[in-house]
mmCIF file of C-alpha atoms in Angstrom:
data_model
loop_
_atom_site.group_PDB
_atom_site.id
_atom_site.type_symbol
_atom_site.label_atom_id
_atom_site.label_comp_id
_atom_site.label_asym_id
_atom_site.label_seq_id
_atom_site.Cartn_x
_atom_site.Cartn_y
_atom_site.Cartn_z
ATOM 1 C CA UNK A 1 13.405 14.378 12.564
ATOM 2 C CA UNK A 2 11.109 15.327 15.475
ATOM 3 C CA UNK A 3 9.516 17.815 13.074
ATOM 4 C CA UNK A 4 8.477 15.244 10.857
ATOM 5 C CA UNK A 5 7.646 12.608 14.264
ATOM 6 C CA UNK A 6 5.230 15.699 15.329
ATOM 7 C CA UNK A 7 3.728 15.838 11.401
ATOM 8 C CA UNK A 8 2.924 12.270 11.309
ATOM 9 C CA UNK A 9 1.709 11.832 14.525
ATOM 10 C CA UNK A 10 -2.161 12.842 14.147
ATOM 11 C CA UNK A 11 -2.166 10.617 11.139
ATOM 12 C CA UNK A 12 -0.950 7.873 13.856
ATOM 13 C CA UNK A 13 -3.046 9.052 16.370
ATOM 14 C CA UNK A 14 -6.394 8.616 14.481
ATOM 15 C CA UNK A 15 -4.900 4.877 13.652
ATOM 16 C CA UNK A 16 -4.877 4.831 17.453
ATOM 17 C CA UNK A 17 -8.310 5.986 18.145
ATOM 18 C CA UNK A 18 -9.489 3.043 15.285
ATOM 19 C CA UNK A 19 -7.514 0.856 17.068
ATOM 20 C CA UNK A 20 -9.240 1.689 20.593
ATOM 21 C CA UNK A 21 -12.572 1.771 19.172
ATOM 22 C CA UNK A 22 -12.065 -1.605 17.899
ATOM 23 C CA UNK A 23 -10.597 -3.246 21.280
ATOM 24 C CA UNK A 24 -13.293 -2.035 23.115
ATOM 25 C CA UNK A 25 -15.669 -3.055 20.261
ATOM 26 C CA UNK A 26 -17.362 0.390 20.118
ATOM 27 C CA UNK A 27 -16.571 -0.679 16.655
ATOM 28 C CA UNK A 28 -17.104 -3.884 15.621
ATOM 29 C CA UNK A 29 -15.662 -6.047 12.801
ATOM 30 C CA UNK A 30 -18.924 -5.389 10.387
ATOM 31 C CA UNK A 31 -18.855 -2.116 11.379
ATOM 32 C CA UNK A 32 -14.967 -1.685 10.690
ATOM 33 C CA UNK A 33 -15.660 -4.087 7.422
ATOM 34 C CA UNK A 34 -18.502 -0.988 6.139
ATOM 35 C CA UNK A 35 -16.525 1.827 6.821
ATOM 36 C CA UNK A 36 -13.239 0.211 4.874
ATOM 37 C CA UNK A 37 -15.863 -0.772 1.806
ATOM 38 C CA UNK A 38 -16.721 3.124 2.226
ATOM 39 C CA UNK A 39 -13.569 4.534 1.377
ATOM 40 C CA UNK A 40 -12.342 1.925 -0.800
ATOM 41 C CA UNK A 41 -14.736 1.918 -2.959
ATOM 42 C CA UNK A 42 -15.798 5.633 -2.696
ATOM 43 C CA UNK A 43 -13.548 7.865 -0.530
ATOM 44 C CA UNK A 44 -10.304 6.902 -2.261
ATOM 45 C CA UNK A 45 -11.591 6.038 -5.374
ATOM 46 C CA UNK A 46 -12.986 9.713 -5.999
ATOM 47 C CA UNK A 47 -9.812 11.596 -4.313
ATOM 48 C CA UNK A 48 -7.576 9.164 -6.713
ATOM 49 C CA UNK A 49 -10.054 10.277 -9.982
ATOM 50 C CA UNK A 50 -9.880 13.884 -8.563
ATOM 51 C CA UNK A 51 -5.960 13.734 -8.395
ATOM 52 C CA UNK A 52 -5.312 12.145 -12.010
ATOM 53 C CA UNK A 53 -8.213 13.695 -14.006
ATOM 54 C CA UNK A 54 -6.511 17.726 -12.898
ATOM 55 C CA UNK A 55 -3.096 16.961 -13.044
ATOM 56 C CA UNK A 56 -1.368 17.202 -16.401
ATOM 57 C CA UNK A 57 -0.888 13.805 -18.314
ATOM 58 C CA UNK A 58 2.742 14.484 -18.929
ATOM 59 C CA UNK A 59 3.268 15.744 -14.238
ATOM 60 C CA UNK A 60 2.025 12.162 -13.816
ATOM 61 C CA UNK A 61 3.470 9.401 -15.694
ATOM 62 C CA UNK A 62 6.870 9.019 -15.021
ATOM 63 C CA UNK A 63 8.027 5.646 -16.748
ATOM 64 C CA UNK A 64 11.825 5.937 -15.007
ATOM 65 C CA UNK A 65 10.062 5.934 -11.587
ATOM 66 C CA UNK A 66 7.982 3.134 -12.006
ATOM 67 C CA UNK A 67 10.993 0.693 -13.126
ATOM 68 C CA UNK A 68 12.968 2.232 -10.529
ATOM 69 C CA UNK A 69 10.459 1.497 -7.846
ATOM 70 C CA UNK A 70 9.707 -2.219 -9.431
ATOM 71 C CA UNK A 71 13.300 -3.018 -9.547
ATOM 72 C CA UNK A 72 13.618 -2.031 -5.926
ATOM 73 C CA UNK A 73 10.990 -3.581 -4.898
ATOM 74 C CA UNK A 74 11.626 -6.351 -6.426
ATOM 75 C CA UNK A 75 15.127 -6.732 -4.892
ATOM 76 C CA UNK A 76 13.210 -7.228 -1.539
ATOM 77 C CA UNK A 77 11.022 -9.344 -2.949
ATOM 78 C CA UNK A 78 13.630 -11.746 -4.228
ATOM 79 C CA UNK A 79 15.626 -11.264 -0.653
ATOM 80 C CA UNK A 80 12.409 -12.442 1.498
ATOM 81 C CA UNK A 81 11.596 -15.323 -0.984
ATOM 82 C CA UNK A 82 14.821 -16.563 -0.601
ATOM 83 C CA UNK A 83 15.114 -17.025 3.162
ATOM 84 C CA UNK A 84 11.869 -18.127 3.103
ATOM 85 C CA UNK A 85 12.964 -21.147 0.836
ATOM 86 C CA UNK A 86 16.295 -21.388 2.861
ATOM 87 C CA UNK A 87 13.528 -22.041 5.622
ATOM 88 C CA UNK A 88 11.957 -24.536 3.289
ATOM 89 C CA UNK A 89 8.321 -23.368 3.102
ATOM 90 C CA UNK A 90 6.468 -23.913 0.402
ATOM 91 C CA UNK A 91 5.717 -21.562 -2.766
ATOM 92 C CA UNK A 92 2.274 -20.109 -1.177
ATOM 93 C CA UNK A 93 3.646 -19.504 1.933
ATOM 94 C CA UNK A 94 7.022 -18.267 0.671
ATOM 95 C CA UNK A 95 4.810 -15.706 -1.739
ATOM 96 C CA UNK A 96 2.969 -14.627 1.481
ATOM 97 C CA UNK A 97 5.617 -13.500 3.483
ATOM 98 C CA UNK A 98 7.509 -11.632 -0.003
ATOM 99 C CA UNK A 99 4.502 -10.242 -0.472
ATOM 100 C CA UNK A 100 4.639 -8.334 3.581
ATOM 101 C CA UNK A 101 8.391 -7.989 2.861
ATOM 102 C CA UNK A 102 7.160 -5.802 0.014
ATOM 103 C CA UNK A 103 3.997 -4.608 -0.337
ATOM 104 C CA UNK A 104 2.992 -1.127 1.773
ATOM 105 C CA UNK A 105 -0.173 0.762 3.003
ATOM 106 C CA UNK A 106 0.234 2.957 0.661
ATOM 107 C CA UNK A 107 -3.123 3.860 -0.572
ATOM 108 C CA UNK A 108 -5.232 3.774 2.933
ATOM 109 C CA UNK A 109 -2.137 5.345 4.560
ATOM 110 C CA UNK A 110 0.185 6.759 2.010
ATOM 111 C CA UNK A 111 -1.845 8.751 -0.377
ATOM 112 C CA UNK A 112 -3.538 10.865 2.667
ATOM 113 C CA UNK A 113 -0.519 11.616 4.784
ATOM 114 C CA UNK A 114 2.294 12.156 1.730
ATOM 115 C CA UNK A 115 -0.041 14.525 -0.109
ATOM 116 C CA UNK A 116 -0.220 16.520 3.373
ATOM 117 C CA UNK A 117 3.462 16.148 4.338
ATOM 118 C CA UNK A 118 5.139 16.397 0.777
ATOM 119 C CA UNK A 119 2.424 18.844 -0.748
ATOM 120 C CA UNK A 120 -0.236 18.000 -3.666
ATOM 121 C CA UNK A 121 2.776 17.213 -5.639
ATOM 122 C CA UNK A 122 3.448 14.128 -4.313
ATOM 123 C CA UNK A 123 0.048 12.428 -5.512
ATOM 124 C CA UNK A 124 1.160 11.627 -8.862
ATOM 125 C CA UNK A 125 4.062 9.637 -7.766
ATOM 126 C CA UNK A 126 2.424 8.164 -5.098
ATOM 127 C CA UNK A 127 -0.235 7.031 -7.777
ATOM 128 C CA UNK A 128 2.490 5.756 -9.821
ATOM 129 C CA UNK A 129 3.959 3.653 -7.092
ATOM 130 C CA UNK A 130 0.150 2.394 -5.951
ATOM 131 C CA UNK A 131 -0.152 1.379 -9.725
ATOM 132 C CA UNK A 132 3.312 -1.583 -9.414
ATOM 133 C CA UNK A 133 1.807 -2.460 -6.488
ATOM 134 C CA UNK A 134 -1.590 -3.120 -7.834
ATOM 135 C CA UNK A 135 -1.208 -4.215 -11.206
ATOM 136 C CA UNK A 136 2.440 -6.365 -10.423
ATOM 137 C CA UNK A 137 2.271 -7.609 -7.149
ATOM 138 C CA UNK A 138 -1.168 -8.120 -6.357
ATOM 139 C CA UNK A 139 -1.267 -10.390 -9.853
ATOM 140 C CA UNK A 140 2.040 -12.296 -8.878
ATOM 141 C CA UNK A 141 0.568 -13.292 -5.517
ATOM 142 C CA UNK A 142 -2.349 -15.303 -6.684
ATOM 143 C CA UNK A 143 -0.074 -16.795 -9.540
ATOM 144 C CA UNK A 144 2.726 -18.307 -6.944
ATOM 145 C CA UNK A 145 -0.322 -19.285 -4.910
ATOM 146 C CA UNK A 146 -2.291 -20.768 -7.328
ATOM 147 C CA UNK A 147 0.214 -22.116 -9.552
ATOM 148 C CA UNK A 148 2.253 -23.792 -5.892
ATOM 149 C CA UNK A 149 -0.941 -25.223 -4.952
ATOM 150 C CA UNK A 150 -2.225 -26.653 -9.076
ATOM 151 C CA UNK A 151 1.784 -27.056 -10.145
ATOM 152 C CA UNK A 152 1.052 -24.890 -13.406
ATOM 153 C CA UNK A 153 -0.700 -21.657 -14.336
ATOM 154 C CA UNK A 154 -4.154 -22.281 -15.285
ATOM 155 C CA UNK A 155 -6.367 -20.048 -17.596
ATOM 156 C CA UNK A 156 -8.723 -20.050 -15.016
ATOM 157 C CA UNK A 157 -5.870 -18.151 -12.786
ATOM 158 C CA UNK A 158 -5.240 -15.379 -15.452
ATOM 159 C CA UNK A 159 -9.097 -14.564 -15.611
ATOM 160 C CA UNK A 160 -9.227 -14.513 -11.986
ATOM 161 C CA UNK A 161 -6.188 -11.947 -11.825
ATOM 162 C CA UNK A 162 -8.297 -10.201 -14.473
ATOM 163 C CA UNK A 163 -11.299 -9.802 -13.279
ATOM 164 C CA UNK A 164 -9.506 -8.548 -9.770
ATOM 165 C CA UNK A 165 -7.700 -5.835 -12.066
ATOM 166 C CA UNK A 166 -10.812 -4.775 -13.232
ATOM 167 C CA UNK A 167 -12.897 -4.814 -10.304
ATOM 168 C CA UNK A 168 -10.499 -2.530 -7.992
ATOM 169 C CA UNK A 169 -11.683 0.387 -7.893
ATOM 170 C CA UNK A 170 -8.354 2.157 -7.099
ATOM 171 C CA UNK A 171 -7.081 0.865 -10.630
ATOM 172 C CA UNK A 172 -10.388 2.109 -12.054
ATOM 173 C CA UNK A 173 -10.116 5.253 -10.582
ATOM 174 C CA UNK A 174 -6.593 6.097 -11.600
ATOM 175 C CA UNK A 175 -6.861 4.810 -14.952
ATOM 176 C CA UNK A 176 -10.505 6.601 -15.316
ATOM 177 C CA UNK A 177 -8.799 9.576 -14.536
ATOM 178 C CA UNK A 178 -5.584 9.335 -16.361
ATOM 179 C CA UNK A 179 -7.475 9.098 -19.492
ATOM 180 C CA UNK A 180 -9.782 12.236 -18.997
ATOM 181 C CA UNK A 181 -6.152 14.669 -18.189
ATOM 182 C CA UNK A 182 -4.842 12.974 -21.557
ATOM 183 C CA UNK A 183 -7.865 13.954 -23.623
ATOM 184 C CA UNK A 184 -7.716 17.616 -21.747
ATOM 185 C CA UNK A 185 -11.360 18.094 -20.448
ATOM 186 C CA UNK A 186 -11.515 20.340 -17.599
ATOM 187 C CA UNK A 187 -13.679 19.008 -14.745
ATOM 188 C CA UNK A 188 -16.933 20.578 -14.310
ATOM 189 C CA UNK A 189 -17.003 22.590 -11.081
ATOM 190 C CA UNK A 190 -19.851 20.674 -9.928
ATOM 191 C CA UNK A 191 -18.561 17.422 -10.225
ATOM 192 C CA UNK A 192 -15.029 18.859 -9.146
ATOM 193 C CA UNK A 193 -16.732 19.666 -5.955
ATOM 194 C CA UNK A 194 -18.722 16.536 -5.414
ATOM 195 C CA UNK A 195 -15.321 14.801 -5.676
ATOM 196 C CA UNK A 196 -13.861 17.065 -3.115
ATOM 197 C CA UNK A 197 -16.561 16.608 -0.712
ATOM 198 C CA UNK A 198 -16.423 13.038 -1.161
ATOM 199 C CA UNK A 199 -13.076 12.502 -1.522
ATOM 200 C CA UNK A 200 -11.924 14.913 1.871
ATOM 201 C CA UNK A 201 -13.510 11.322 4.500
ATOM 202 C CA UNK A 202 -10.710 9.411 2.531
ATOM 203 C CA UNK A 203 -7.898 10.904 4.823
ATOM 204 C CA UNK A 204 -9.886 10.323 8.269
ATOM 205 C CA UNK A 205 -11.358 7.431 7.016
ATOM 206 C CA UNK A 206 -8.875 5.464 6.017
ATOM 207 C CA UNK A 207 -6.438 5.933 8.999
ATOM 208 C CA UNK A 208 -9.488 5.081 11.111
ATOM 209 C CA UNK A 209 -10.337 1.951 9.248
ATOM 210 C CA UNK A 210 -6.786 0.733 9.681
ATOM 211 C CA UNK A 211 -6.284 1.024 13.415
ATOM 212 C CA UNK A 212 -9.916 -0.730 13.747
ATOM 213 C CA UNK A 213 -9.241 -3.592 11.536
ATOM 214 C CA UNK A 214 -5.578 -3.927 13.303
ATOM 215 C CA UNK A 215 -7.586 -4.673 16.438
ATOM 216 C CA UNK A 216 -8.688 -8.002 15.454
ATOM 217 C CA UNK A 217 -5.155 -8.740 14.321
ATOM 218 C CA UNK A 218 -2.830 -11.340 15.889
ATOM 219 C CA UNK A 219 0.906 -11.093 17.319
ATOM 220 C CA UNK A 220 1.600 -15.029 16.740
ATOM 221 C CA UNK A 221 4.820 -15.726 15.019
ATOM 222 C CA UNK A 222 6.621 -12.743 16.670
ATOM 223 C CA UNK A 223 10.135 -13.758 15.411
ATOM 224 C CA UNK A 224 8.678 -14.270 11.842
ATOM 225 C CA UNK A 225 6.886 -11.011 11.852
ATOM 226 C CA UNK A 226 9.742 -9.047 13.080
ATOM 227 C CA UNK A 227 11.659 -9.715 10.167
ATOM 228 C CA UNK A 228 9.021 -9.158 7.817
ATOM 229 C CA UNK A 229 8.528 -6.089 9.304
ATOM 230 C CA UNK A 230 12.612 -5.373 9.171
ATOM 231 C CA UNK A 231 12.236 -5.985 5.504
ATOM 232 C CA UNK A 232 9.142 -3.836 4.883
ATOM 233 C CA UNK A 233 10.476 -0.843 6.756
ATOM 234 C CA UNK A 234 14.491 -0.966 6.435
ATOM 235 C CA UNK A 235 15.199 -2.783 3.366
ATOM 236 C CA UNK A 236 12.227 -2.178 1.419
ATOM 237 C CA UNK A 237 13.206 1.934 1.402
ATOM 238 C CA UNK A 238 16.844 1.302 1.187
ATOM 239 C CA UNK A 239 16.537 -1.157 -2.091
ATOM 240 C CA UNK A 240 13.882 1.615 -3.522
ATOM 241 C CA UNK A 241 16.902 4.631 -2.969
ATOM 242 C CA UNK A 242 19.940 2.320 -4.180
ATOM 243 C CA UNK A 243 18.261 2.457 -7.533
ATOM 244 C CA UNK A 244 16.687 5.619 -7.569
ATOM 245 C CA UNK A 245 19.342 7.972 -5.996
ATOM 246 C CA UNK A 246 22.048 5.867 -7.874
ATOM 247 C CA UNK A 247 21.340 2.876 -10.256
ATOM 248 C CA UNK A 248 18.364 4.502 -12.076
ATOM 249 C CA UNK A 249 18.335 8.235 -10.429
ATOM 250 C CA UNK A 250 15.336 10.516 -11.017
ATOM 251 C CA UNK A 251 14.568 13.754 -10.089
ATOM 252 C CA UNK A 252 14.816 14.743 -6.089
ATOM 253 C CA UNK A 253 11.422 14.621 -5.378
ATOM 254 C CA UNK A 254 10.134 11.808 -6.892
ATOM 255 C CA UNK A 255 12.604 9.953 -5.127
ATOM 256 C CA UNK A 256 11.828 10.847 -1.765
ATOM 257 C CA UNK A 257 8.452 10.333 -2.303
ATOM 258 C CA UNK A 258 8.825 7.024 -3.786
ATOM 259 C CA UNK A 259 10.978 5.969 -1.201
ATOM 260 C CA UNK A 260 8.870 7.519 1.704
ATOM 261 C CA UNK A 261 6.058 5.244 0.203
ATOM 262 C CA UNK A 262 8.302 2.235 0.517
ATOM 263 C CA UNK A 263 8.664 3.032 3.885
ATOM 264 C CA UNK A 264 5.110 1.949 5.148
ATOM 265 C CA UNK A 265 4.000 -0.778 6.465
ATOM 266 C CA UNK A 266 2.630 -3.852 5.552
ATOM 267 C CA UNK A 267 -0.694 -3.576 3.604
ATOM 268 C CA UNK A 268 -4.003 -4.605 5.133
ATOM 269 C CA UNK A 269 -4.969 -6.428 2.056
ATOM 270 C CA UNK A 270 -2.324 -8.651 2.402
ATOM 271 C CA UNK A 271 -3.870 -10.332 5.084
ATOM 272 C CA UNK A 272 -7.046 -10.912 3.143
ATOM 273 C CA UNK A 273 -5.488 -12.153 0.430
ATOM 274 C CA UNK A 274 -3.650 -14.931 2.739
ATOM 275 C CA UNK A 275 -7.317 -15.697 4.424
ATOM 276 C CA UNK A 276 -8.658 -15.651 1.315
ATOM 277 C CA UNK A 277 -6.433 -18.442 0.177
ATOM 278 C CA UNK A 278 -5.969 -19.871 4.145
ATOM 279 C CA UNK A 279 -2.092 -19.276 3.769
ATOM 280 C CA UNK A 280 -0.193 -18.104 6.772
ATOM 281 C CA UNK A 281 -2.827 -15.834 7.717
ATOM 282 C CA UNK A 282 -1.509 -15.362 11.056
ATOM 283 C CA UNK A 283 1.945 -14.573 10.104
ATOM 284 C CA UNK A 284 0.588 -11.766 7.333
ATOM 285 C CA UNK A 285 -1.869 -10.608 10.892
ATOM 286 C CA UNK A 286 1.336 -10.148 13.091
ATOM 287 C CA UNK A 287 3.472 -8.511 10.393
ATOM 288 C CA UNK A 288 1.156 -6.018 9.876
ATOM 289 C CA UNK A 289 0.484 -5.079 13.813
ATOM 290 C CA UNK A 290 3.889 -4.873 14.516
ATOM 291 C CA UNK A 291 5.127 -3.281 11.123
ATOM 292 C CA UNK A 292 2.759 0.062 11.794
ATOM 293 C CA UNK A 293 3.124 -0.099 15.414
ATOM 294 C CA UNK A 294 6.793 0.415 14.642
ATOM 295 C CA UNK A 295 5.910 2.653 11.826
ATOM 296 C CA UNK A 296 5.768 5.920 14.440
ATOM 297 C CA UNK A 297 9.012 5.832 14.167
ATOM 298 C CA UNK A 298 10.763 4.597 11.130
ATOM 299 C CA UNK A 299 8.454 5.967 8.525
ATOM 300 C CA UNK A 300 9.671 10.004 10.212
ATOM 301 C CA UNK A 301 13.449 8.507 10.385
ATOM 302 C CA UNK A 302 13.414 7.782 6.583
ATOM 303 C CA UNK A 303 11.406 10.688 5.458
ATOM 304 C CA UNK A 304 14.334 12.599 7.469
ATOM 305 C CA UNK A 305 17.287 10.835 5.684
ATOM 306 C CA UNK A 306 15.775 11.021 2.533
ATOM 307 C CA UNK A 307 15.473 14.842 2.725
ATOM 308 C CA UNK A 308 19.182 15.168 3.720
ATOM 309 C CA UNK A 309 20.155 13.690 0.703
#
């Protein structure tokens, strides 16, 4: 356990330095908003393309581990929606807070520090897992929104969670290079080193990007976020390992990196999906504060567990 604390910790630490440079607004909010379009678009998106164009088709896709991970995440999913509607809140708000209950950091935060803690090998899975989140979760969220605000689904909905699909540039990147291992062709050494270059800022980057942005983030709704972020953190990783350790088991690995990944915390772009769409924005801010503040911890606890089992 404090083996792995003392492992995570510089990833932490350069969250903390984002953070400080964005309270004292040596960064500023453009600034922050510039350097997160920088590795979102190009960082990540060329270490992702990197990752799945040299790995072996057949090392990648794991079909067993994705419906593992989906049910599981799922299961939290369902949980959080359901004491939000015991609550009474409405469908967009309800689809909010499932969406912090289940939905982690894991390509700004995950992809970078799994790779380093859990070896190279863990970038297919984690690419896997990054893939539900994407293409499942991120498309259900604008239809409970859109279809609780209109009272159907409208056509005009489904293009819009097209076009997203198609425009982020993680899903590009992936699928871009998924398709080049399945049709074999090595990677030039030029380009292979372009894309190592360019892909080695995602790491710093990224972890930067997220303690800066988390500086302009709210603690309202304390009592509201804490359970989100009990949901993200706890239950989240301990739905993901009931089915993959037992319901649906895969192999060792896979699971503990799937289930290390559903240890993070809340992602950033839930919040700007809820401004986007002016639902609970401020709950979706505080959730994700406190859920990587208390991250230091839990996220080293469950990698710990995991590897015991």
């Amino acid at each position: 356990m404090v083996e792995i604390f003392l492992r995570t910790l510089p990833f932490f630490a350069i969250i903390g330095l984002g953070y400080w440079a964005g309270r004292s607004r040596f960064f500023t909010e453009d600034a922050t908003a510039y350097l997160t379009k920088f590795v979102f678009y190009f960082a990540l998106s060329a270490m992702l393309f990197r990752f799945a164009a040299t790995l072996p088709f057949a090392d990648i896709f794991n079909g067993r581990l994705m419906a593992g991970y989906l049910l599981g995440t799922l299961a939290v999913y369902g949980l959080a929606t359901g004491v939000a509607w015991v609550r009474r809140l409405d469908i967009p708000t309800a689809a909010v807070e499932a969406q912090c209950a289940a939905i982690g950091n894991v390509g700004f935060l995950g992809l970078p520090m799994l790779a380093l803690l859990l070896s190279e090998a863990a970038i297919g899975p984690v690419m896997l897992v990054l893939t539900v989140d994407l293409v499942v979760f991120s498309s259900l969220i604008v239809i409970l929104i859109n279809a609780g605000r209109d009272g159907r689904l409208t056509p005009a909905t489904l293009r819009l969670i097209g076009l997203g699909l198609l425009k982020n540039p993680m899903i590009v990147s992936i699928s871009a290079g998924l398709l080049w291992s399945a049709l074999q062709m090595p990677v030039p050494a030029a380009l292979n080193d372009f894309l190592t270059i360019l892909g080695g800022a995602a790491t710093p980057g990224a972890l930067f990007a997220i303690g800066a942005s988390l500086a302009s983030k709210s603690a309202e709704r304390i009592q509201v976020a804490a359970w989100l972020s009990f949901c993200k953190l706890v239950i989240h990783p301990a739905c993901v390992a009931v089915v993959l350790l037992w319901l649906m088991p895969v192999d060792a690995f896979s699971a503990t990196v799937a289930i290390a990944a559903a240890a993070l915390p809340v992602a950033g772009n839930v919040y700007m999906l809820a401004a986007h769409y002016r639902v609970a924005p401020h709950r979706a801010s505080a959730a994700i504060l406190l859920s990587t503040a208390v991250s230091i911890l839990t996220v080293p606890m469950v990698i710990a567990w995991v590897g015991t089992l």
